[in-house]
Amino acid sequence: MSGKKATLTIGDKSLDLPVHSGTMGPDVIDVKDVLSNGYFTYDPGFMATSACESKITFIDGDKGILLHGGYPIEQLAEKSDYLETCYLLLNGELPNAAQKEDFVSRVMNHTMVHEQLQFFYRGFRRDAHPMAVMCGVVGALSAFYHDNLDINDPEHRRIAAIRLIAKMPTMAAMSYKYSAGQPFMYPRNDLGYAENFLHMMFATPCADYKVNPIVARAMDRIFVLHADHEQNASTSTVRLTGSTGANPYACIAAGIAALWGPSHGGANEAVLKMLDEIGDVSKLDDFIKRVKDKNDSTKLMGFGHRVYKNFDPRAKVMKQTCDEVLTALGIHDPQLELAMKLEEIALNDEYFVSRKLYPNVDFYSGIILKAIGIPTSMFTVIFALGRTPGWIAHWLEMHSAPYKISRPRQLYTGPVQRDFVPMDKR
Ligand code: ACO
């Protein structure tokens, strides 16, 4: 508590509300007392609402800052790796050498999924979207681990965290293999986390797949850049679901469902579709006109963010990684040129400048993933894989202290109470 107070005046009534200060970021007005005075607060889309206290991630959208445990995302992307970042998110501190070795070994020794799980995949149509499959199979994990589902037991929670981080790449790669009609590949625990994922995606039982270290590093970096983003829509979904006491696998499945939307994680897939539809540079002006037309629902996908109103620091690293990967693989991608031109036009156009719309993390990730050979339908699955430690970290944080079920209220604008009208009188 900061000792500061905010005064809310409603008619002739005045209400002193406590103001809380975090370690960084704006002060927060505690509005709990308005309820006992007969009011609700109103904030559709939670534009100005802090739903919880958290120590995991800090974002300053105006300055383009993203910190995990206080460490800038640019430094983590350059100097750390994904599993170390997972440890940081789960524990609040970077691991020392022994802690890292132990964590990596625990994750890499839980990469296999129950053999029975493959029958869940076989229940889906081959042309099912991999995100639909992921919602189902991740939720289904709770049917396999019901012996460790006591959410009040810290050890059970810890085991679920390791299992989810370890098994997500296996389940994600299986969702691709199933859609391609290829045999599932078992994980290889002698490989690194990203390397193993690429192996399960692209190797077959009849042909080994030599993972290019540049590609593995880029994949790992994509995971790091997606690892957490404080109270975004999918993480808030995980927290809200978790607040009912639901098991961790059900909570993460709910997070995956929320992530799938094109306004959230589905945007990386939508960016490539958009570039495909535009076709070539000569059509860009027409496209931008449609985006700016109030009567047209077309959006510049991969642009804009609820929180970042300056630039998305992840997009900067992603753009750099994109250049590195395309150069290293000798890929000349006309879609990248189109994306660059689109970015240049938008960054100099009054419509986007005045609305503070800048490229977000999804603008470039799709182009890298395409260069690596990942099919478009898997883009959001890879986002889900990368975001898993963030979801779990928030779920663990919520369970580490007393919490209430999340139950928002509403501004009701429907009919007032009235008597039932019998059919012959309607
Ligand atoms: N293209 C064109 N116009 C846009 C875009 C866009 N991508 N984004 C916002 N705008 C416009 C809106 O139409 C609105 O204009 P108006 O003031 O004239 O009505 C103004 O900018 C403000 O936009 P809001 O929708 O109020 O912004 P909000 O914070 O609610 O939305 C969102 C953020 C959903 C990300 C939005 O920018 C968007 O849809 N972007 C495209 C999808 C996308 O890339 N999503 C990925 C987000 S990052 C992530 O999840 C990893």
Coordinates of N, CA and C in Angstrom, one line a residue, residues 26 32 77 80 119 186 190 227 245 261 279 287 293 335 344 380 405 417 426:
P26 N 2.2 2.0 -13.5 CA 1.3 3.0 -12.9 C 0.8 2.5 -11.5
K32 N -12.3 -2.2 -4.7 CA -13.1 -3.2 -4.1 C -14.3 -2.6 -3.2
A77 N 16.7 -13.0 -25.2 CA 16.7 -13.6 -26.6 C 18.2 -13.8 -27.1
S80 N 20.3 -15.9 -23.4 CA 19.7 -17.0 -22.7 C 19.2 -18.0 -23.7
F119 N -4.4 -42.3 -29.8 CA -5.7 -42.7 -30.2 C -6.7 -41.5 -30.2
Y186 N 9.0 -40.4 -32.2 CA 9.2 -40.3 -30.7 C 10.3 -39.2 -30.4
D190 N 18.4 -36.8 -26.3 CA 19.8 -36.4 -26.4 C 19.8 -35.0 -27.2
A227 N 7.4 -16.6 -24.7 CA 7.3 -17.3 -23.5 C 6.3 -16.7 -22.5
G245 N -10.6 -23.7 -9.6 CA -10.0 -24.9 -9.1 C -9.9 -26.0 -10.2
G261 N -7.6 -17.3 -31.5 CA -8.3 -16.2 -32.2 C -7.4 -15.3 -33.0
G279 N -0.6 -10.4 -52.7 CA 0.0 -11.0 -53.9 C 1.4 -10.3 -54.2
F287 N -4.7 -2.3 -51.0 CA -4.8 -2.9 -49.7 C -4.9 -2.0 -48.5
D293 N -10.4 2.0 -44.7 CA -11.8 2.3 -44.9 C -12.7 1.8 -43.7
Q335 N 7.8 -12.7 -50.2 CA 6.8 -12.3 -49.2 C 7.5 -11.4 -48.2
E344 N 7.0 -0.4 -44.3 CA 7.5 1.0 -44.6 C 6.3 1.9 -44.8
T380 N 0.3 -21.0 -35.1 CA -0.3 -20.7 -33.8 C 0.0 -21.8 -32.7
I405 N -12.5 -16.9 -6.8 CA -12.9 -17.3 -8.1 C -13.2 -16.0 -8.9
Q417 N -37.9 -6.6 -15.0 CA -38.7 -7.8 -14.7 C -40.1 -7.6 -15.3
R426 N -48.9 -13.9 -27.3 CA -47.7 -13.2 -27.9 C -47.9 -12.7 -29.3

